Structure formats: C-alpha cells, structure tokens
Coordinates of C-alpha atoms in Angstrom, one line a residue:
M1 CA 112.9 104.5 137.8
A2 CA 111.6 103.8 134.5
G3 CA 111.4 106.6 131.9
K4 CA 108.0 108.1 130.5
V5 CA 106.8 107.0 127.1
H6 CA 104.6 109.3 125.1
H7 CA 102.6 107.5 122.1
F8 CA 101.5 108.9 119.1
F9 CA 101.0 108.7 115.4
A10 CA 103.0 110.8 112.9
G11 CA 101.0 109.5 109.6
D12 CA 97.5 108.6 108.9
H13 CA 95.3 107.4 106.4
T14 CA 93.0 110.8 106.0
A15 CA 90.5 112.2 103.7
K16 CA 93.7 113.9 102.1
G17 CA 95.7 110.5 101.3
F18 CA 98.1 109.1 103.4
Y19 CA 99.7 112.4 105.2
P20 CA 103.0 111.9 106.9
L21 CA 104.1 114.1 109.6
Y22 CA 107.2 112.2 110.3
A23 CA 109.8 114.7 109.5
F24 CA 108.5 117.1 112.1
N25 CA 109.3 114.6 115.2
Y26 CA 112.9 113.8 114.1
Q27 CA 113.9 117.5 114.0
G28 CA 116.7 118.5 116.4
L29 CA 118.2 114.8 116.6
E30 CA 121.8 114.0 116.2
R31 CA 121.8 110.8 114.8
V32 CA 118.8 108.6 113.3
F33 CA 119.0 105.0 112.2
I34 CA 116.9 104.4 109.2
L35 CA 115.4 100.9 108.8
Q36 CA 115.3 100.3 105.2
G37 CA 113.7 97.5 103.2
L38 CA 110.0 95.3 103.8
P39 CA 108.0 95.6 106.8
Y40 CA 108.2 92.2 107.5
T41 CA 112.0 91.6 108.6
G42 CA 111.2 92.5 112.3
K43 CA 111.4 96.4 112.0
S44 CA 108.6 96.8 114.6
S45 CA 109.9 94.5 117.4
L46 CA 113.3 95.7 117.0
M47 CA 112.4 99.2 117.5
E48 CA 110.1 98.3 120.6
K49 CA 112.6 96.2 122.2
L50 CA 115.0 98.9 121.9
A51 CA 112.4 101.3 123.5
D52 CA 112.1 98.9 126.1
E53 CA 115.6 98.2 126.9
W54 CA 116.0 102.2 127.2
K55 CA 112.6 102.8 129.1
D56 CA 114.1 100.5 131.9
E57 CA 117.3 102.5 131.9
G58 CA 115.3 105.7 132.9
F59 CA 115.1 107.5 129.5
D60 CA 112.0 108.9 128.1
I61 CA 110.7 107.6 125.0
E62 CA 108.5 109.0 122.1
M63 CA 107.0 106.0 120.4
I64 CA 105.4 106.5 117.0
H65 CA 102.7 104.1 116.3
S66 CA 101.6 103.0 112.6
S67 CA 98.3 103.4 111.3
S68 CA 98.1 100.9 109.3
D69 CA 98.4 98.9 112.4
N70 CA 98.5 100.8 115.8
Q71 CA 100.2 97.3 117.6
A72 CA 103.5 98.4 115.2
V73 CA 105.7 101.0 115.7
D74 CA 107.1 103.4 113.1
G75 CA 109.5 104.8 115.1
V76 CA 111.4 105.4 118.4
I77 CA 112.7 108.5 119.5
I78 CA 114.9 109.1 122.9
P79 CA 114.9 112.8 123.3
Q80 CA 117.8 112.9 125.9
L81 CA 119.9 110.8 123.7
K82 CA 119.1 113.2 120.7
M83 CA 119.2 109.8 118.9
G84 CA 116.4 107.9 117.3
I85 CA 115.7 105.1 115.1
Y86 CA 112.7 105.1 111.9
G87 CA 111.4 102.4 110.0
G88 CA 108.4 104.1 108.1
E89 CA 108.0 104.2 104.3
T90 CA 108.3 108.4 103.9
P91 CA 111.8 109.9 103.5
L92 CA 113.0 112.2 106.4
F93 CA 113.8 115.1 104.3
V94 CA 114.7 117.2 107.1
F95 CA 117.9 115.7 107.3
N96 CA 121.2 115.9 105.8
D97 CA 123.2 112.2 105.3
E98 CA 125.4 112.9 108.2
N99 CA 122.5 113.1 110.7
L100 CA 121.6 109.5 108.8
E101 CA 122.6 105.9 109.0
Y102 CA 121.0 103.5 106.4
I103 CA 120.4 100.0 107.7
N104 CA 118.8 97.3 105.1
M105 CA 116.9 94.8 106.8
D106 CA 116.3 93.1 103.8
T107 CA 119.7 91.3 104.5
A108 CA 117.9 89.2 106.8
V109 CA 115.5 87.7 104.0
N110 CA 116.5 84.9 101.8
F111 CA 115.0 85.9 98.8
D112 CA 115.5 82.9 96.7
S113 CA 112.8 80.8 99.1
L114 CA 110.2 83.2 97.8
N115 CA 110.8 82.6 94.3
D116 CA 107.5 80.3 93.8
K117 CA 105.5 82.8 96.0
K118 CA 106.1 85.9 93.7
D119 CA 103.0 85.9 91.8
T120 CA 101.0 85.7 95.2
I121 CA 103.0 88.6 97.0
T122 CA 102.3 90.6 94.0
Q123 CA 98.6 90.3 94.0
L124 CA 98.5 90.8 97.6
K125 CA 100.5 93.7 97.5
E126 CA 98.3 94.8 94.9
K127 CA 95.0 94.0 97.2
M128 CA 96.4 96.2 100.0
K129 CA 96.9 99.2 97.6
N130 CA 93.6 99.1 96.3
A131 CA 92.2 98.8 99.9
Y132 CA 94.4 102.1 101.2
Q133 CA 93.1 103.9 98.3
E134 CA 89.4 103.0 98.9
A135 CA 89.8 104.1 102.5
Q136 CA 90.9 107.0 101.4
N137 CA 88.3 107.6 98.9
S138 CA 85.8 106.9 101.9
F139 CA 87.3 109.4 103.8
K140 CA 87.1 112.1 101.5
A141 CA 83.4 111.0 100.8
G142 CA 83.0 111.6 104.5
L143 CA 84.7 114.7 104.8
D144 CA 82.4 116.2 102.2
I145 CA 79.4 115.4 103.7
H146 CA 80.9 116.8 107.2
D147 CA 81.5 120.1 105.1
D148 CA 78.2 120.2 104.8
L149 CA 77.3 119.7 108.2
E150 CA 79.8 122.4 109.4
D151 CA 78.0 124.7 107.2
V152 CA 74.6 124.3 109.1
Y153 CA 76.7 125.7 112.4
I154 CA 78.9 128.2 110.4
N155 CA 75.9 130.1 109.4
Q156 CA 74.5 130.5 113.1
M157 CA 78.3 131.5 114.8
N158 CA 78.7 135.0 116.1
F159 CA 82.2 135.1 115.2
T160 CA 82.6 138.4 117.6
K161 CA 82.0 136.2 120.4
A162 CA 84.0 133.1 119.0
N163 CA 86.7 135.7 118.7
Q164 CA 86.6 137.2 122.2
L165 CA 86.6 133.6 123.6
T166 CA 89.6 132.9 121.8
N167 CA 91.3 136.2 123.3
Q168 CA 90.2 135.4 126.9
L169 CA 91.3 131.8 126.8
I170 CA 94.9 132.8 125.0
H171 CA 95.5 135.4 127.9
Q172 CA 94.4 132.7 130.6
L173 CA 96.8 129.8 128.9
F174 CA 99.8 132.6 128.7
N175 CA 99.1 135.4 130.8
N176 CA 101.8 137.2 129.1
Q177 CA 104.4 135.0 129.7
K178 CA 107.7 134.5 127.5
A179 CA 109.9 131.6 127.2
A180 CA 113.0 131.6 128.8
N181 CA 114.4 130.3 125.1
N182 CA 112.8 132.2 122.5
D183 CA 113.8 129.2 119.9
S184 CA 110.5 127.6 119.7
V185 CA 110.4 124.1 118.5
V186 CA 107.1 122.9 116.7
K187 CA 106.4 119.4 116.4
R188 CA 103.6 118.2 114.6
R189 CA 101.6 114.6 115.1
F190 CA 98.4 112.9 115.3
F191 CA 97.1 112.1 118.9
G192 CA 94.6 109.2 117.0
A193 CA 94.1 107.7 113.9
S194 CA 91.5 105.5 111.6
T195 CA 93.1 102.0 112.1
P196 CA 91.8 98.4 111.3
Q197 CA 91.1 98.1 114.9
G198 CA 88.8 101.5 114.7
V199 CA 89.6 105.2 115.5
V200 CA 92.4 104.9 118.3
D201 CA 93.7 107.9 120.4
Y202 CA 96.4 108.1 123.1
I203 CA 95.1 111.4 124.7
P204 CA 95.0 110.1 128.2
N205 CA 98.6 108.8 127.9
L206 CA 99.8 112.5 126.0
T207 CA 98.1 114.8 128.7
E208 CA 98.5 112.4 131.7
D209 CA 101.4 114.6 133.2
L210 CA 99.8 117.9 132.6
D211 CA 98.4 120.4 135.4
K212 CA 95.7 121.8 133.1
R213 CA 93.4 120.4 130.3
Y214 CA 90.9 122.2 128.5
F215 CA 88.4 120.3 126.7
I216 CA 86.8 122.3 123.7
K217 CA 83.1 121.4 123.4
G218 CA 81.4 122.4 120.3
R219 CA 80.0 120.8 116.8
A220 CA 81.1 120.9 113.6
G221 CA 82.2 124.2 112.2
T222 CA 82.2 126.0 115.3
G223 CA 85.8 127.1 115.2
K224 CA 87.6 124.6 117.3
S225 CA 90.2 124.4 115.0
T226 CA 90.6 127.9 114.6
I227 CA 91.0 128.4 118.3
L228 CA 93.6 125.7 118.3
K229 CA 95.6 127.2 115.5
K230 CA 95.6 130.7 117.3
I231 CA 96.7 129.1 120.5
A232 CA 99.6 127.2 118.3
A233 CA 100.6 130.6 116.9
A234 CA 100.6 132.4 120.3
G235 CA 102.9 129.6 121.8
E236 CA 105.4 129.8 119.1
N237 CA 105.5 133.6 118.9
L238 CA 106.2 133.7 122.5
G239 CA 108.9 131.4 122.0
F240 CA 107.4 128.1 123.8
N241 CA 107.7 124.5 122.4
V242 CA 104.8 123.7 120.8
E243 CA 103.2 120.3 120.3
I244 CA 100.4 120.4 117.6
Y245 CA 98.1 117.4 116.7
H246 CA 96.4 117.2 113.2
C247 CA 92.8 115.9 112.7
G248 CA 93.2 112.4 111.9
F249 CA 90.0 112.9 109.6
D250 CA 90.8 116.4 108.1
P251 CA 94.8 116.8 108.5
L252 CA 94.2 120.5 107.6
S253 CA 92.4 121.0 110.9
L254 CA 93.7 120.6 114.2
D255 CA 92.4 118.6 117.1
M256 CA 94.9 119.3 120.0
V257 CA 97.8 122.0 121.4
I258 CA 100.5 120.9 124.2
I259 CA 102.5 123.4 125.5
R260 CA 104.7 121.2 128.2
E261 CA 106.7 124.0 129.7
L262 CA 103.4 125.9 130.9
G263 CA 101.8 122.2 131.8
F264 CA 98.5 122.6 129.5
C265 CA 96.8 121.0 126.8
V266 CA 93.8 122.4 124.7
F267 CA 91.9 119.8 122.8
D268 CA 89.0 119.0 120.6
S269 CA 86.8 116.6 123.0
T270 CA 84.0 115.6 120.8
D271 CA 83.2 112.8 119.2
P272 CA 85.3 110.5 117.9
H273 CA 87.5 111.5 121.1
E274 CA 85.1 112.7 123.6
Y275 CA 86.3 113.0 126.9
F276 CA 84.9 114.7 130.1
P277 CA 86.5 116.0 133.2
D278 CA 87.9 113.6 135.7
R279 CA 90.7 115.3 137.6
E280 CA 91.9 118.8 139.1
G281 CA 92.6 121.2 136.6
D282 CA 90.7 120.2 134.2
E283 CA 88.1 122.6 132.2
I284 CA 85.4 122.8 129.7
V285 CA 85.6 125.6 126.8
D286 CA 81.7 125.3 125.5
V287 CA 81.9 127.1 122.0
Y288 CA 78.7 126.1 121.2
A289 CA 77.0 127.7 124.3
E290 CA 79.1 130.8 123.9
A291 CA 79.3 131.8 120.1
V292 CA 76.4 129.9 118.4
T293 CA 72.8 130.8 118.1
P294 CA 70.8 129.0 120.8
G295 CA 68.3 126.6 119.7
T296 CA 70.5 125.4 116.6
D297 CA 70.7 122.0 117.1
E298 CA 66.8 121.8 117.8
K299 CA 66.1 123.6 114.6
Y300 CA 68.2 122.1 112.4
A301 CA 67.8 118.3 113.9
D302 CA 66.4 116.4 111.3
E303 CA 69.4 117.7 108.8
I304 CA 72.1 117.4 111.4
D305 CA 71.1 113.9 112.1
N306 CA 70.9 112.9 108.5
L307 CA 74.6 114.3 107.7
T308 CA 76.1 113.0 110.9
R309 CA 74.8 109.4 110.1
G310 CA 76.0 109.8 106.6
Y311 CA 79.5 110.9 107.0
K312 CA 80.2 108.2 110.1
S313 CA 78.9 105.6 107.4
Y314 CA 82.0 106.4 105.2
M315 CA 84.4 106.6 108.1
K316 CA 83.0 103.1 109.1
E317 CA 83.3 102.0 105.5
G318 CA 87.0 103.6 105.8
V319 CA 88.0 101.7 108.6
A320 CA 86.4 98.4 106.9
Y321 CA 89.1 99.0 104.0
L322 CA 91.7 99.5 106.5
K323 CA 90.8 96.3 108.0
E324 CA 90.9 94.5 104.5
A325 CA 94.4 96.1 104.0
K326 CA 95.8 94.8 107.4
Q327 CA 94.4 91.3 106.4
H328 CA 96.7 91.1 103.2
D329 CA 99.5 92.6 105.0
D330 CA 99.1 89.7 107.4
E331 CA 99.2 87.1 104.6
L332 CA 102.4 88.8 103.3
A333 CA 104.0 88.7 106.6
F334 CA 103.2 85.0 107.1
I335 CA 104.9 84.3 103.7
Y336 CA 107.7 86.1 104.7
R337 CA 108.0 84.7 108.2
D338 CA 110.0 81.5 107.3
A339 CA 112.2 83.7 104.8
V340 CA 113.5 86.1 107.4
N341 CA 116.5 85.1 109.6
T342 CA 115.9 86.4 112.9
S343 CA 119.7 85.9 113.9
V344 CA 120.7 88.6 111.4
T345 CA 118.1 91.0 112.7
D346 CA 119.1 90.2 116.3
R347 CA 122.9 91.3 115.2
I348 CA 121.3 94.3 113.8
F349 CA 119.4 95.1 117.2
E350 CA 122.7 94.4 118.9
S351 CA 124.6 97.1 116.9
I352 CA 122.5 99.8 116.9
H353 CA 121.7 98.8 120.7
L354 CA 125.6 99.7 121.5
E355 CA 125.4 102.9 119.6
F356 CA 122.9 104.3 121.6
G357 CA 124.6 102.8 124.9
K358 CA 128.0 105.0 123.5
K359 CA 126.0 108.1 123.5
A360 CA 124.3 107.5 127.0
S361 CA 127.8 106.8 128.5
I362 CA 128.9 110.2 127.0
L363 CA 126.2 112.1 129.1
E364 CA 126.9 110.2 132.2

C-alpha cells in the first residue's frame, strides 16, 4: 500500500520578509542530503521523483513545497527512515556536519555555454530580487492596515470570556492526558502561502486523517492566534509532539496546531483559508459570538469594509509581484535548460536513491 504524503511550506514571502522554518522540520533526522547550486539543475524534479519512489514503497512522505512556485518542492523527508533531502536556499543550522551530505548540482551545468548570456542572467536575477522585495513591501503595507482592523475588534473584546473559552477548549482537547513519552518535538511550518498562483493552502491534506477538527471562527484581533499559542504550549508541556503552523501573512501569528497523537487539529478557519464542517468530528469554535460585543460588525461596518478592502488590495498587489518574479525565474530556467546535462542529474538521483535503499533494508 502506498504511503501517505503530507504537503506544506517551510518558507514564505511574508509581511516580515522571507520567513524560513526549514530547520524545524529536519530535526531528529540522522542523515540529510543538501542539494547545493542553482535551482535550474533539476533539484525539484529529483526530489519529487525520490518522493514518488518511496511513497510507492509504502513509506510516508513529508513534501515541502516552494512558496516561490508551489508546483516545485524545497525538500522531502521520509520520517520512518530518518532521512531527508533539501534543495532550498536557507542553511539548516540545526545540524552538525556529520548529519549532512552536500551534493553540488552545478556539476551538471556547462557554464561555458552560458558565457554570451551572462548579462541577461544578471539582469533577470536582479529583476527577480526586486520583485520579491516589492512583494514583501506590499504585504507589510497590508499588515499595517490589518493591524488597524484588529484594533476595531480588540476594543470590543471581553478578554475574560475569551480566556474562559480557551481554558474550556484546552480541557476538552487534552482531558488531563499526558504523553507516554514526555520528550515533546515541536515542528513549525506553514499550511499555506502567498504564491505566484495566488494564496494556496494544504489544510484538507494535512487534516484528512484526524478524528477531530476544530474550526476557529472570529474576526481580526479576536484572539484566534492567542488561543492556538496556548493550545500549542499545553501540548508541549504535556509531552506531546506538536505541529505548529504559522500565518503566511504575519508569521508571528499562528493559524493551526495539530497533535496527531490525540487525533485533532485546531485552526483559524477564516478568509483566506475559510472552511466549514463537512464530516463527522468537525466542530466550530466561534470566538466572535462568545467574546465580542454583539453588534460590532454592524456598528463599525463602514470602517471594517474600508480597512478590509485596503489590506486585501495590498495582498493582491503582493501576489502580482510574486507572479512577476516567477516570470523572470521561468526565463532563467529556459536559459539554463540546454546547459544542464540531465545524465549527470540522473546519476545523482540514483546515488541518493541507493543510500535511502540501504537504510530501508536495515529496517526490514
């Protein structure tokens, strides 16, 4: 039987700049292959092929997508083998060198054939860099407006009721249970990201095998992230492994917590990742109804509408810049295409695949 594949992001272009969480997801692995070099050397294809091979062998896969192009991947992890492969740009500082094996993918590139294209390559790289910066600037401007939107609701919050709701939910989730193994592992990720294809999330995939899903409904500033932070802290204190999913817009906020040992998730189910219960075990937690002054939406409707349209316009602008960056990236990929010797990348794949196979045979 094929293994399960969980999809997520571990780096994102946010209002706080590019925000990497890769190292949190490679912790605990015994061996990681680092694909160094240009992104146009077949890194993503190699990792996707590796994931497909080992999924078909029955192993569960963690697939880390690239927010710069969610059709591509930054990394693949096979938890049962305690092995992974990583092709992103952010160093994995969590590891000592003995855990890592560096592979130079640039050995597949005939750089001499690119000599007459050096100026074009430099210009495209600069345009791509600038587009990413403009995207992040747009997201920051959007977040500033979103903060004003939060203030509208913060001023109408009953924090005593919000705390009571949180405490009741934590009691319901954990019911005084403790993990058999108190050595909690916390992994930090994004379930969604702003990409050139728009806002993308993997909530259905990440939660499909959970018994209970709690949909937190509310408004900006009503404490959804605070509730999630308290749930994550409670899970960690009780010794459970915790998956923490940060907000792709403001990475200092949280959007979801999963405790797979207890079979539940709690997530911010509001725009742009709004979902509704559609199966047994789904439950809504409505913070607005429980802890916000009744009639707030109606009383401040014009201000809320103006602020909402304002921050969403900057979000749309940011995505447009990401799309522009992707266009430049595609142009670069086209230039490098004929300079890459695919037989070299094929040999690299086979050597890595063989090493994974050796570890699998030990576990049999």
